[in-house]
């Protein structure tokens, strides 16, 4: 019952405005794509719908990282692994929907398995012809990996940079495993050439618009879940662990259990982001496990402002928009230098990120206005002592 009373506090004015903006985007972009003719200046081309949908998926990934890094102090450099696992679960479902329409016309085996002379469908692929089963795996596989990995790591009290390093090692190990052809997931080429999702042509304009709207709804739901979590007693304990882990442990809180719970929830959110990403880009391959992708996602959160939730979303959109702009022009070879410079610049001169800095500035102005306000009783208002010059 206590958690129910936290919902109104979680859904404050800023949260409602943010959700309203996301809802408006979820409605406006598909309408401008489907309802207006191509000749209209307000028409949104289908390729932009897919591009915006990719940004929204990245925003959900950034949100999952902000939940653990911004509120619990867990810096994961391997969240790209959970994102990719969710994407592979969706890709396996989409591959099973191809049926006999593949290049080799095999109704049971995907084309890459026929090419590699596989005789039967591997056990890991069973059940993926069912959409509910695939969606269950989108949550279960990243969640189970995070649960097992986190249990060993947190039980051993691995923290700080050491935890970041082993998460990076985890995603690199998965990268090497998924590159193997005999692993059963398409090897270097990954999974692609998707046809249908729930019976709808995945390339159709209407399907693209629906996927974009679904991604926005998933981001809204993820944001609400995160807000409820951080506004609850659970969230207060997470902040205590972030600021003084040893003190929280001495007060009797089972720090490892809180860390494990939030790490698992975060991994499931990343898996959902990956599952929505795959049908919109049309491919999933081992490159998504690259440690560089996980590091880049951390930069999104740092730029937007960790510990703000909204900042993670804004940072993901801004950085990826910049990436799209720079990598499509003459500056493409220098993008990684620009990204590294951006991270260093934010760390040195904007440590709170964009949203965090704005919030800090507004809070400072409110305090100043309160101190300068005259006392209604007419009594003199004591001012804060100033440092000697």
Coordinates of C-alpha atoms in Angstrom, one line a residue:
X1 CA 0.0 0.0 0.0
X2 CA 2.8 2.4 0.8
X3 CA 4.1 2.2 -2.8
X4 CA 0.7 3.3 -4.1
X5 CA 1.0 6.6 -2.2
X6 CA 4.3 7.2 -4.1
X7 CA 2.6 7.2 -7.5
X8 CA 1.3 10.8 -7.2
X9 CA 4.7 12.0 -6.1
X10 CA 6.4 10.2 -8.9
X11 CA 4.0 11.7 -11.5
X12 CA 4.8 15.3 -10.7
X13 CA 4.2 18.2 -13.1
X14 CA 7.5 17.8 -14.9
X15 CA 6.8 14.1 -15.4
X16 CA 3.4 14.7 -16.8
X17 CA 4.7 17.4 -19.2
X18 CA 7.5 15.0 -20.4
X19 CA 5.0 12.2 -20.9
X20 CA 2.6 14.6 -22.8
X21 CA 5.4 15.6 -25.1
X22 CA 6.3 12.0 -25.8
X23 CA 2.7 11.1 -26.4
X24 CA 2.3 14.0 -28.8
X25 CA 5.4 12.9 -30.8
X26 CA 4.0 9.3 -30.8
X27 CA 0.8 10.6 -32.5
X28 CA 2.2 13.4 -34.6
X29 CA 5.0 11.6 -36.5
X30 CA 2.9 8.6 -37.7
X31 CA 0.1 11.0 -38.7
X32 CA 2.4 13.3 -40.7
X33 CA 3.8 10.2 -42.4
X34 CA 0.5 8.5 -43.3
X35 CA -2.1 11.2 -43.6
X36 CA -0.2 13.8 -45.6
X37 CA 0.9 13.4 -49.3
X38 CA 4.5 13.2 -50.2
X39 CA 4.3 16.7 -51.7
X40 CA 3.3 18.3 -48.5
X41 CA 6.1 20.3 -46.7
X42 CA 4.9 18.7 -43.4
X43 CA 5.1 15.1 -44.7
X44 CA 7.5 12.9 -42.7
X45 CA 9.2 10.4 -44.9
X46 CA 9.2 6.7 -43.9
X47 CA 13.0 6.6 -43.6
X48 CA 12.7 9.4 -41.0
X49 CA 10.1 7.5 -39.1
X50 CA 12.4 4.5 -38.8
X51 CA 15.3 6.8 -37.8
X52 CA 13.3 8.5 -35.1
X53 CA 12.2 5.1 -33.9
X54 CA 15.8 4.1 -33.6
X55 CA 16.4 7.2 -31.5
X56 CA 13.5 6.3 -29.2
X57 CA 14.9 2.8 -28.7
X58 CA 18.3 4.3 -27.8
X59 CA 16.5 6.6 -25.4
X60 CA 15.0 3.6 -23.6
X61 CA 18.4 2.0 -23.4
X62 CA 19.9 5.3 -21.9
X63 CA 17.0 5.4 -19.4
X64 CA 17.9 1.9 -18.2
X65 CA 21.5 2.9 -17.7
X66 CA 20.5 6.1 -15.8
X67 CA 18.4 4.0 -13.4
X68 CA 21.4 2.1 -12.2
X69 CA 24.1 4.7 -12.7
X70 CA 22.4 7.9 -11.7
X71 CA 20.4 6.5 -8.8
X72 CA 22.5 3.5 -7.5
X73 CA 26.0 4.4 -8.6
X74 CA 26.4 1.2 -10.7
X75 CA 28.4 2.1 -13.9
X76 CA 27.7 -0.7 -16.4
X77 CA 29.8 -0.8 -19.5
X78 CA 28.1 -3.9 -20.8
X79 CA 24.4 -2.8 -21.2
X80 CA 24.8 -3.2 -24.9
X81 CA 24.8 -6.9 -24.3
X82 CA 21.3 -6.9 -22.8
X83 CA 20.1 -4.6 -25.6
X84 CA 21.6 -7.1 -28.2
X85 CA 20.1 -10.1 -26.5
X86 CA 16.6 -8.6 -26.6
X87 CA 17.2 -7.8 -30.2
X88 CA 18.3 -11.3 -31.0
X89 CA 15.1 -12.7 -29.4
X90 CA 13.0 -10.5 -31.6
X91 CA 15.2 -11.3 -34.6
X92 CA 14.7 -15.0 -34.0
X93 CA 10.9 -14.6 -34.0
X94 CA 11.1 -12.5 -37.2
X95 CA 13.3 -15.2 -38.9
X96 CA 10.8 -17.9 -38.0
X97 CA 8.0 -15.8 -39.7
X98 CA 9.8 -16.0 -43.0
X99 CA 9.0 -19.7 -43.4
X100 CA 9.3 -21.0 -47.0
X101 CA 9.8 -17.5 -48.5
X102 CA 13.5 -17.6 -47.9
X103 CA 16.2 -17.9 -50.6
X104 CA 16.3 -21.7 -50.1
X105 CA 12.6 -22.2 -49.5
X106 CA 13.0 -24.2 -46.4
X107 CA 9.8 -23.8 -44.3
X108 CA 11.6 -24.7 -41.0
X109 CA 15.2 -23.6 -41.1
X110 CA 16.5 -20.0 -41.7
X111 CA 18.6 -19.5 -44.8
X112 CA 21.9 -19.3 -43.0
X113 CA 21.2 -22.7 -41.4
X114 CA 20.5 -24.3 -44.8
X115 CA 23.7 -22.7 -46.2
X116 CA 25.7 -24.2 -43.3
X117 CA 24.1 -27.6 -43.8
X118 CA 22.2 -27.7 -40.5
X119 CA 19.8 -30.6 -40.6
X120 CA 17.4 -29.6 -37.8
X121 CA 16.3 -26.5 -35.8
X122 CA 18.5 -26.0 -32.7
X123 CA 16.8 -26.3 -29.3
X124 CA 17.4 -22.6 -28.6
X125 CA 15.1 -21.7 -31.5
X126 CA 12.2 -23.8 -30.4
X127 CA 9.1 -21.7 -29.6
X128 CA 10.2 -18.6 -31.4
X129 CA 7.4 -19.0 -34.0
X130 CA 5.1 -17.8 -31.2
X131 CA 5.1 -14.0 -30.6
X132 CA 4.2 -14.3 -26.8
X133 CA 7.0 -16.7 -26.3
X134 CA 9.4 -14.4 -28.1
X135 CA 8.3 -11.4 -26.0
X136 CA 8.8 -13.6 -22.8
X137 CA 12.4 -14.3 -24.0
X138 CA 13.0 -10.6 -24.7
X139 CA 12.6 -10.0 -20.9
X140 CA 13.8 -13.4 -19.6
X141 CA 17.1 -13.8 -21.4
X142 CA 18.6 -10.4 -20.5
X143 CA 17.0 -10.5 -17.0
X144 CA 18.3 -14.0 -16.3
X145 CA 21.8 -13.0 -17.4
X146 CA 21.7 -9.9 -15.3
X147 CA 20.4 -11.9 -12.3
X148 CA 23.2 -14.5 -12.5
X149 CA 26.0 -12.1 -13.4
X150 CA 24.8 -9.6 -10.8
X151 CA 24.5 -12.2 -8.1
X152 CA 28.1 -13.3 -8.4
X153 CA 29.4 -9.7 -8.8
X154 CA 27.4 -8.0 -6.0
X155 CA 27.8 -11.0 -3.6
X156 CA 31.6 -10.6 -4.1
X157 CA 31.2 -6.9 -3.5
X158 CA 32.7 -5.9 -6.8
X159 CA 32.1 -2.2 -7.2
X160 CA 33.3 0.9 -9.0
X161 CA 35.7 0.6 -11.9
X162 CA 36.2 -3.2 -11.3
X163 CA 32.5 -3.8 -11.9
X164 CA 32.6 -1.6 -15.1
X165 CA 35.5 -3.7 -16.4
X166 CA 33.9 -7.1 -15.8
X167 CA 30.6 -5.9 -17.5
X168 CA 32.7 -4.8 -20.5
X169 CA 34.4 -8.2 -20.5
X170 CA 31.0 -9.9 -20.4
X171 CA 29.7 -8.1 -23.5
X172 CA 33.0 -8.8 -25.3
X173 CA 32.8 -12.5 -24.5
X174 CA 29.2 -12.5 -26.0
X175 CA 30.5 -10.7 -29.0
X176 CA 33.1 -13.4 -29.7
X177 CA 30.5 -16.2 -29.1
X178 CA 27.9 -14.7 -31.4
X179 CA 30.5 -14.3 -34.2
X180 CA 30.8 -18.1 -34.4
X181 CA 28.8 -19.8 -37.1
X182 CA 28.4 -22.9 -35.1
X183 CA 26.7 -20.9 -32.3
X184 CA 23.5 -21.0 -34.2
X185 CA 22.6 -17.3 -34.5
X186 CA 23.8 -16.3 -38.0
X187 CA 27.5 -15.7 -37.2
X188 CA 29.0 -12.5 -38.5
X189 CA 26.1 -11.8 -40.8
X190 CA 23.5 -12.0 -38.0
X191 CA 19.8 -12.1 -38.6
X192 CA 18.2 -10.1 -41.4
X193 CA 15.8 -10.2 -44.4
X194 CA 12.8 -10.0 -42.2
X195 CA 9.4 -10.2 -43.9
X196 CA 6.5 -9.9 -41.4
X197 CA 5.7 -9.1 -37.8
X198 CA 2.4 -10.3 -36.4
X199 CA 1.3 -10.9 -40.0
X200 CA 2.1 -7.3 -41.2
X201 CA 4.7 -6.5 -43.8
X202 CA 7.6 -5.1 -41.7
X203 CA 8.6 -2.8 -44.6
X204 CA 5.1 -1.2 -45.0
X205 CA 4.6 2.4 -44.1
X206 CA 1.8 1.6 -41.7
X207 CA 4.0 -1.0 -39.9
X208 CA 6.9 1.4 -39.6
X209 CA 4.5 4.0 -38.1
X210 CA 3.1 1.5 -35.7
X211 CA 6.5 0.4 -34.6
X212 CA 7.5 4.0 -33.9
X213 CA 4.4 4.6 -31.8
X214 CA 5.0 1.4 -29.9
X215 CA 8.5 2.4 -29.2
X216 CA 7.3 5.8 -27.8
X217 CA 4.7 4.0 -25.6
X218 CA 7.5 1.6 -24.3
X219 CA 9.6 4.7 -23.5
X220 CA 6.7 6.3 -21.7
X221 CA 6.0 3.2 -19.7
X222 CA 9.7 2.7 -18.9
X223 CA 9.9 6.4 -17.7
X224 CA 6.9 6.0 -15.5
X225 CA 8.3 2.7 -14.0
X226 CA 11.6 4.5 -13.3
X227 CA 9.9 7.5 -11.7
X228 CA 7.8 5.3 -9.4
X229 CA 10.9 3.3 -8.4
X230 CA 13.1 6.3 -7.6
X231 CA 10.3 8.1 -5.7
X232 CA 9.6 5.1 -3.5
X233 CA 11.4 3.9 -0.4
X234 CA 13.2 1.5 -2.7
X235 CA 14.6 4.5 -4.7
X236 CA 15.6 6.3 -1.5
X237 CA 17.6 3.2 -0.5
X238 CA 19.2 3.2 -3.9
X239 CA 20.3 6.8 -3.5
X240 CA 21.7 6.0 0.0
X241 CA 23.7 3.1 -1.5
X242 CA 25.0 5.4 -4.2
X243 CA 26.1 8.1 -1.8
X244 CA 27.3 5.9 1.1
X245 CA 27.2 2.2 0.5
X246 CA 29.0 1.2 3.6
X247 CA 26.7 3.3 5.8
X248 CA 23.6 1.8 4.2
X249 CA 25.0 -1.6 4.9
X250 CA 25.7 -0.8 8.5
X251 CA 22.1 0.5 8.9
X252 CA 20.9 -3.0 8.1
X253 CA 20.0 -2.8 4.4
X254 CA 20.9 -5.7 2.2
X255 CA 22.8 -3.7 -0.3
X256 CA 23.5 -6.6 -2.6
X257 CA 19.7 -7.4 -2.9
X258 CA 18.9 -3.8 -3.8
X259 CA 21.6 -3.7 -6.4
X260 CA 20.7 -7.0 -7.9
X261 CA 17.0 -6.0 -8.2
X262 CA 17.6 -2.7 -9.9
X263 CA 20.3 -4.2 -12.2
X264 CA 17.9 -6.9 -13.3
X265 CA 15.1 -4.4 -13.9
X266 CA 17.5 -2.2 -15.9
X267 CA 18.6 -5.2 -18.1
X268 CA 15.0 -6.1 -18.9
X269 CA 14.4 -2.5 -20.0
X270 CA 17.4 -2.7 -22.2
X271 CA 16.2 -5.9 -23.7
X272 CA 12.8 -4.3 -24.6
X273 CA 14.7 -1.5 -26.3
X274 CA 16.7 -4.0 -28.4
X275 CA 13.6 -5.9 -29.4
X276 CA 11.9 -2.7 -30.7
X277 CA 15.1 -1.6 -32.4
X278 CA 15.5 -4.7 -34.6
X279 CA 12.4 -4.6 -36.8
X280 CA 12.9 -0.9 -37.4
X281 CA 16.5 -1.2 -38.6
X282 CA 16.0 -4.6 -40.3
X283 CA 19.1 -6.4 -38.9
X284 CA 20.7 -7.7 -35.7
X285 CA 24.3 -8.9 -35.8
X286 CA 27.2 -9.4 -33.2
X287 CA 28.3 -5.9 -33.8
X288 CA 25.6 -4.8 -31.3
X289 CA 27.6 -6.5 -28.6
X290 CA 30.6 -4.2 -29.2
X291 CA 31.9 -2.7 -26.0
X292 CA 32.1 0.6 -27.8
X293 CA 28.2 0.7 -28.1
X294 CA 27.9 0.3 -24.3
X295 CA 30.4 3.1 -23.7
X296 CA 28.6 5.3 -26.1
X297 CA 25.3 4.7 -24.3
X298 CA 27.0 5.9 -21.1
X299 CA 28.1 9.1 -22.9
X300 CA 24.4 9.7 -23.8
X301 CA 23.5 9.7 -20.1
X302 CA 26.4 11.8 -19.1
X303 CA 25.6 14.5 -21.7
X304 CA 21.9 14.6 -20.8
X305 CA 22.5 14.4 -17.0
X306 CA 22.6 11.3 -14.9
X307 CA 20.2 11.0 -12.1
X308 CA 17.5 12.9 -14.0
X309 CA 15.8 10.3 -16.2
X310 CA 14.7 12.9 -18.6
X311 CA 18.3 13.9 -19.2
X312 CA 19.1 10.4 -20.3
X313 CA 16.4 10.5 -23.0
X314 CA 17.4 13.9 -24.2
X315 CA 21.1 13.0 -24.3
X316 CA 20.4 9.9 -26.3
X317 CA 18.4 11.8 -28.9
X318 CA 20.8 14.7 -29.2
X319 CA 24.0 12.6 -29.4
X320 CA 22.5 10.2 -32.0
X321 CA 21.1 13.1 -34.0
X322 CA 24.7 14.6 -34.0
X323 CA 26.0 11.2 -35.0
X324 CA 23.6 10.9 -37.9
X325 CA 24.6 14.4 -39.1
X326 CA 28.3 14.1 -38.8
X327 CA 28.7 10.6 -40.1
X328 CA 26.8 11.4 -43.3
X329 CA 29.2 14.2 -44.3
X330 CA 32.8 15.1 -44.7
X331 CA 33.3 14.9 -40.9
X332 CA 32.5 11.2 -40.8
X333 CA 36.1 10.0 -40.1
X334 CA 36.3 12.4 -37.1
X335 CA 33.1 11.4 -35.3
X336 CA 34.8 9.3 -32.7
X337 CA 37.1 12.2 -31.9
X338 CA 34.2 14.5 -31.6
X339 CA 32.4 12.0 -29.3
X340 CA 35.4 11.6 -27.1
X341 CA 35.9 15.3 -26.9
X342 CA 32.2 15.7 -26.0
X343 CA 32.6 13.3 -23.1
X344 CA 35.7 15.0 -21.8
X345 CA 34.1 18.4 -22.2
X346 CA 30.9 17.3 -20.3
X347 CA 33.0 15.8 -17.6
X348 CA 35.1 18.9 -17.1
X349 CA 32.7 21.7 -17.6
X350 CA 29.2 20.2 -17.4
X351 CA 29.4 17.4 -14.8
X352 CA 25.7 17.5 -14.1
X353 CA 24.8 17.2 -17.8
X354 CA 22.3 19.4 -19.7
X355 CA 19.2 18.7 -17.6
X356 CA 21.1 18.5 -14.3
X357 CA 22.8 21.8 -14.9
X358 CA 19.5 23.5 -15.8
X359 CA 17.8 22.0 -12.7
X360 CA 20.7 23.2 -10.5
X361 CA 20.6 26.7 -11.9
X362 CA 16.8 26.9 -11.4
X363 CA 17.2 25.7 -7.8
X364 CA 19.8 28.3 -7.1
X365 CA 17.6 31.0 -8.5
X366 CA 14.7 29.9 -6.3
X367 CA 17.0 30.0 -3.2
X368 CA 18.2 33.4 -4.1
X369 CA 14.7 34.7 -4.6
X370 CA 13.6 33.3 -1.3
X371 CA 16.5 35.0 0.5
X372 CA 15.9 38.3 -1.1
X373 CA 12.2 38.3 -0.4
X374 CA 11.1 40.9 2.3
X375 CA 9.7 39.5 5.5
X376 CA 5.9 40.1 5.6
X377 CA 6.1 41.0 9.3
X378 CA 8.5 43.9 8.5
X379 CA 11.3 42.4 10.5
X380 CA 14.8 42.5 9.1
X381 CA 15.8 39.4 7.1
X382 CA 19.1 37.9 8.1
X383 CA 21.3 37.4 5.1
X384 CA 23.8 34.6 4.7
X385 CA 27.3 35.7 5.8
X386 CA 29.6 36.3 2.9
X387 CA 33.2 35.0 2.6
X388 CA 35.9 37.6 3.4
X389 CA 37.4 39.2 0.4

